[in-house]
Tab-separated table of C-alpha atoms in Angstrom:
chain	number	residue	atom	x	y	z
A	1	UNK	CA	169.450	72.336	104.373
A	2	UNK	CA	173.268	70.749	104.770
A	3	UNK	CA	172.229	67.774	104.011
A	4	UNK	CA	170.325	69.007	100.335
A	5	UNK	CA	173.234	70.817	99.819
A	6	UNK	CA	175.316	67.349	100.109
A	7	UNK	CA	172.679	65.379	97.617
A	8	UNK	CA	173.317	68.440	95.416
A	9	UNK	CA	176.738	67.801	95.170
A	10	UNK	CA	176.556	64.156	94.787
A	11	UNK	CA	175.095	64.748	91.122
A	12	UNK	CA	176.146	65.375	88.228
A	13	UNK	CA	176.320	68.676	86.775
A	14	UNK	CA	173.800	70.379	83.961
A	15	UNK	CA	175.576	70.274	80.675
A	16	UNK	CA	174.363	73.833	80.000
A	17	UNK	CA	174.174	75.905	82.638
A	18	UNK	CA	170.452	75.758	83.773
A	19	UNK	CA	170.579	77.652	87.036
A	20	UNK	CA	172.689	80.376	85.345
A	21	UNK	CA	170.328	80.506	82.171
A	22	UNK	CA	167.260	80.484	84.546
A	23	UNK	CA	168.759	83.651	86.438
A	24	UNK	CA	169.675	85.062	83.276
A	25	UNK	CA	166.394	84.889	81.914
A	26	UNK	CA	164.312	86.128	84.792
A	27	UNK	CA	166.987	89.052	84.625
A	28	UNK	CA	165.996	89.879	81.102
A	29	UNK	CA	162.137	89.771	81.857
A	30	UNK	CA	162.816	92.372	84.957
A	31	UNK	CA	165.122	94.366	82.904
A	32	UNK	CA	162.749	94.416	79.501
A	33	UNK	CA	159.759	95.762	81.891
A	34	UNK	CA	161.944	98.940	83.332
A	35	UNK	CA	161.716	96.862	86.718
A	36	UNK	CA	165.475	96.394	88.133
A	37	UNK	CA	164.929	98.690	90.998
A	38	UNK	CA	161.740	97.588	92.102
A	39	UNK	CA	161.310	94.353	94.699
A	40	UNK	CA	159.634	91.708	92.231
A	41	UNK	CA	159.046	88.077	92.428
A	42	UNK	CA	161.539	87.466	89.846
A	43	UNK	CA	164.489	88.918	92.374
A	44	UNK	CA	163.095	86.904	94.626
A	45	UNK	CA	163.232	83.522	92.305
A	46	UNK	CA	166.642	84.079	90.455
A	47	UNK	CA	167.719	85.177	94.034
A	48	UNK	CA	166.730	81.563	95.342
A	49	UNK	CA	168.304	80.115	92.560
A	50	UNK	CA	171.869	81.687	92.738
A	51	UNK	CA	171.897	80.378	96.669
A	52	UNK	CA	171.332	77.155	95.512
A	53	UNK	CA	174.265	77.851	92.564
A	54	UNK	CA	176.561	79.176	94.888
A	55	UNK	CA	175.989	75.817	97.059
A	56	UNK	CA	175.930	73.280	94.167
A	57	UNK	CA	177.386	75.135	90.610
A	58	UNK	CA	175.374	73.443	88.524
A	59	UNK	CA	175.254	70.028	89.675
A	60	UNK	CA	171.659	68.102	89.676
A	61	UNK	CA	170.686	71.333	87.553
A	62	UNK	CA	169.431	69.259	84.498
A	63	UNK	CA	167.462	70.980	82.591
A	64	UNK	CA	165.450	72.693	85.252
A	65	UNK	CA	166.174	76.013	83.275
A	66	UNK	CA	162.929	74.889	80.800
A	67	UNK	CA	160.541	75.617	84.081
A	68	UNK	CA	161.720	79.007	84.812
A	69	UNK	CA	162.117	80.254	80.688
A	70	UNK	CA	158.108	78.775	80.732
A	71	UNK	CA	156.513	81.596	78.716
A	72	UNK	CA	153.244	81.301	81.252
A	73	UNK	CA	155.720	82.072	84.272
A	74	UNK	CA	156.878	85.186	82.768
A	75	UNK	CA	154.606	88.071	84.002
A	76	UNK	CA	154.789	86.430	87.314
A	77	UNK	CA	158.556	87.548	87.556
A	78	UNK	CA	157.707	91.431	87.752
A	79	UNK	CA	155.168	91.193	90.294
A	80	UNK	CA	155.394	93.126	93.262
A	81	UNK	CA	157.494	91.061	95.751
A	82	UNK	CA	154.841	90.742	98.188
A	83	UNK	CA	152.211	88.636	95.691
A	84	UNK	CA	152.027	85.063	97.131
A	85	UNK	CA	149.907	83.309	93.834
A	86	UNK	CA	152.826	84.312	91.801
A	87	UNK	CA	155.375	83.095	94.254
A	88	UNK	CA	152.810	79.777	94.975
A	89	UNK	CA	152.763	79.404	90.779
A	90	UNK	CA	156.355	79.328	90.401
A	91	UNK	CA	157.025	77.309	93.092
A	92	UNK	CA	154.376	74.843	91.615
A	93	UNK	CA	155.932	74.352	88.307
A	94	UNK	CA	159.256	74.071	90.191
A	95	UNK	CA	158.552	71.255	92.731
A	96	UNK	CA	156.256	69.710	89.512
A	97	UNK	CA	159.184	69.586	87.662
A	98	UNK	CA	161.329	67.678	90.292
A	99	UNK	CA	158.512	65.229	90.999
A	100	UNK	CA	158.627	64.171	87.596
A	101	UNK	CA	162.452	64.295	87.231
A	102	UNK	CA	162.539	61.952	90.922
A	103	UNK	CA	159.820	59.548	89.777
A	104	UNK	CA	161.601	59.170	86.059
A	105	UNK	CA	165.628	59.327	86.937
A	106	UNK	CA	165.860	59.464	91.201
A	107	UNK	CA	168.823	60.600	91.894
A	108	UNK	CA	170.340	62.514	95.314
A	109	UNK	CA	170.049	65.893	93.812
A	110	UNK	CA	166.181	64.859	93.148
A	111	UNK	CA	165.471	63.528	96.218
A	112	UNK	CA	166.772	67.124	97.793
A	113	UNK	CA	164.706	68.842	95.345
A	114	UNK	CA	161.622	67.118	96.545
A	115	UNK	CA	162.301	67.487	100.286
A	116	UNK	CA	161.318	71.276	99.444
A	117	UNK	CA	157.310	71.503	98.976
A	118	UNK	CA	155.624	74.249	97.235
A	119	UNK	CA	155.246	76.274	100.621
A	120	UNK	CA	159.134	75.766	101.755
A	121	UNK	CA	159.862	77.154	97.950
A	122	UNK	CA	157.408	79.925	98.230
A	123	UNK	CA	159.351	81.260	101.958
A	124	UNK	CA	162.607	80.491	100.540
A	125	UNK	CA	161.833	82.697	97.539
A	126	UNK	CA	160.557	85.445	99.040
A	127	UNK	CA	163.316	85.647	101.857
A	128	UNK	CA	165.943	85.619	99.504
A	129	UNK	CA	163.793	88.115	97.421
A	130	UNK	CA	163.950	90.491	100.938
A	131	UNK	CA	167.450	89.962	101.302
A	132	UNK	CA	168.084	90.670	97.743
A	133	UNK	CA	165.954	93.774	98.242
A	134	UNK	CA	167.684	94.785	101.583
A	135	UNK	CA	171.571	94.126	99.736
A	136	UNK	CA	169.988	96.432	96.528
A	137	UNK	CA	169.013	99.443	99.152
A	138	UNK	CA	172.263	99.403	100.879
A	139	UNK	CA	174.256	99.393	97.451
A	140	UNK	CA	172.448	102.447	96.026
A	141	UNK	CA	172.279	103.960	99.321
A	142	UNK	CA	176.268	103.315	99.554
A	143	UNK	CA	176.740	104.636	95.717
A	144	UNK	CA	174.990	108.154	96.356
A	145	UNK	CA	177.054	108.428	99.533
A	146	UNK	CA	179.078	111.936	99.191
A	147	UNK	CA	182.626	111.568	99.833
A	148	UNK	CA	184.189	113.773	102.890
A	149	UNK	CA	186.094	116.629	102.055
A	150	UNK	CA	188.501	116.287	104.572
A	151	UNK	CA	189.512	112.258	104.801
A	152	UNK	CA	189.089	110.815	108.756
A	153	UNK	CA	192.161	109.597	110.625
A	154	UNK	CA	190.583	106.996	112.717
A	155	UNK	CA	193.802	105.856	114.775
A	156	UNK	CA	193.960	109.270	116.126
A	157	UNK	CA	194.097	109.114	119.563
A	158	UNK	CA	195.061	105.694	120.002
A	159	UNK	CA	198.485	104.785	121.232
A	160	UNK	CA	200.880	103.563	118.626
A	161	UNK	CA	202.038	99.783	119.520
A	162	UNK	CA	205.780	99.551	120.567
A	163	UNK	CA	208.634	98.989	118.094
A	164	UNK	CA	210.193	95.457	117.903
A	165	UNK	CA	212.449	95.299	121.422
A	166	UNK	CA	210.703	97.832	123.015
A	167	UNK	CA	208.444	97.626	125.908
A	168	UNK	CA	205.094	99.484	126.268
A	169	UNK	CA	205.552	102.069	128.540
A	170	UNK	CA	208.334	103.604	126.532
A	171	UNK	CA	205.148	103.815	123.544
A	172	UNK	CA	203.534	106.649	122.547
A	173	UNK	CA	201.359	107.765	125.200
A	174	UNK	CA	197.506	108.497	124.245
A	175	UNK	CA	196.865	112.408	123.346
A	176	UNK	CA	195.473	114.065	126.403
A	177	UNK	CA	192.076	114.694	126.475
A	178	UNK	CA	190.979	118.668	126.139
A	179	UNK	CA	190.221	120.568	129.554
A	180	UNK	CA	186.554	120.362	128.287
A	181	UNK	CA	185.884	116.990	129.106
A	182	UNK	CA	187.644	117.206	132.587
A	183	UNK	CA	185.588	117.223	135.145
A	184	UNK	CA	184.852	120.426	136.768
A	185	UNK	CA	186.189	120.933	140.413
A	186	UNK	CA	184.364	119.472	143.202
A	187	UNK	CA	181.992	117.770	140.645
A	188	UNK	CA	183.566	114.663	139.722
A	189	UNK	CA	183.933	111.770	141.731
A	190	UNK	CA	185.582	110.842	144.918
């Protein structure tokens, strides 16, 4: 993967923004079908595609944007996450795509494009689709958290570190702990 991620880099960059207008689009189709919450395909794709933005921008992007705006590829987006034919299509007219662009213009972001076959793509697209999935969960989950009425003081009960020049025993000793969690007479060890 480092080394596709070096090819990637060695190329020149899409003059308008195909990975971003691919993620954009794929976006749009989840949105326009009510699906934004649900685990699709498309998460899975645009997900894929804004690893391998964050990596590279938009260099050796071309104009790989016309694959994924393909009017035939867009029901596949809001299928359920789990449905490999529409993961194995897109990944199909994907690798297709950098076949021809390879055999007509090689370049090193090509050549990294092609290392990936249709069954890497179709793993790589549904893994980022889970963790896509998994990061979603944990947002909402984190957004309907209530808030605590009464705000935690986690230091409590840890010692304070000593003041410039002094040493530490002359710091704040720890609290003591209650008479509860003493051990009672003659049970505790010897």
């Amino acid at each position: 993967m480092y080394d596709a991620a070096k090819k990637l880099m060695a190329d020149e960059p899409s003059p308008h923004n195909a990975r971003a207008e691919s993620q954009r689009h794929i976006q749009e189709v989840i949105r326009a079908a009510g699906m934004e919450d649900q685990a699709t395909v498309g998460q899975g794709v645009a997900a894929a595609i804004a690893t391998i933005q964050a990596t590279a921008q938009e260099k050796g992007a071309r104009d790989v944007d016309t694959v994924f705006k393909d009017p035939a590829l867009k029901d596949l987006y809001t299928r359920p996450a789990h449905d490999e034919d529409a993961h194995r299509t897109i990944a199909r007219a994907e690798y297709t795509y950098w076949q021809q662009q390879h055999a007509k213009d090689p370049s090193p972001a090509t050549e990294a494009a092609v290392s990936f076959d249709v069954e890497s793509r179709v793993r790589l697209q549904r893994n980022f689709g889970r963790l896509s999935e998994a990061a979603g969960t944990f947002t909402r989950a984190f957004e309907q958290q209530q808030t605590f009425a009464q705000p935690q003081n986690l230091a409590a009960g840890y010692t304070s570190s000593p003041a410039p020049g002094q040493s530490s025993s002359s710091a704040a000793a720890p609290p003591a702990a209650p008479e509860s969690a003493a051990p009672a007479k003659g049970k505790g060890r010897k």
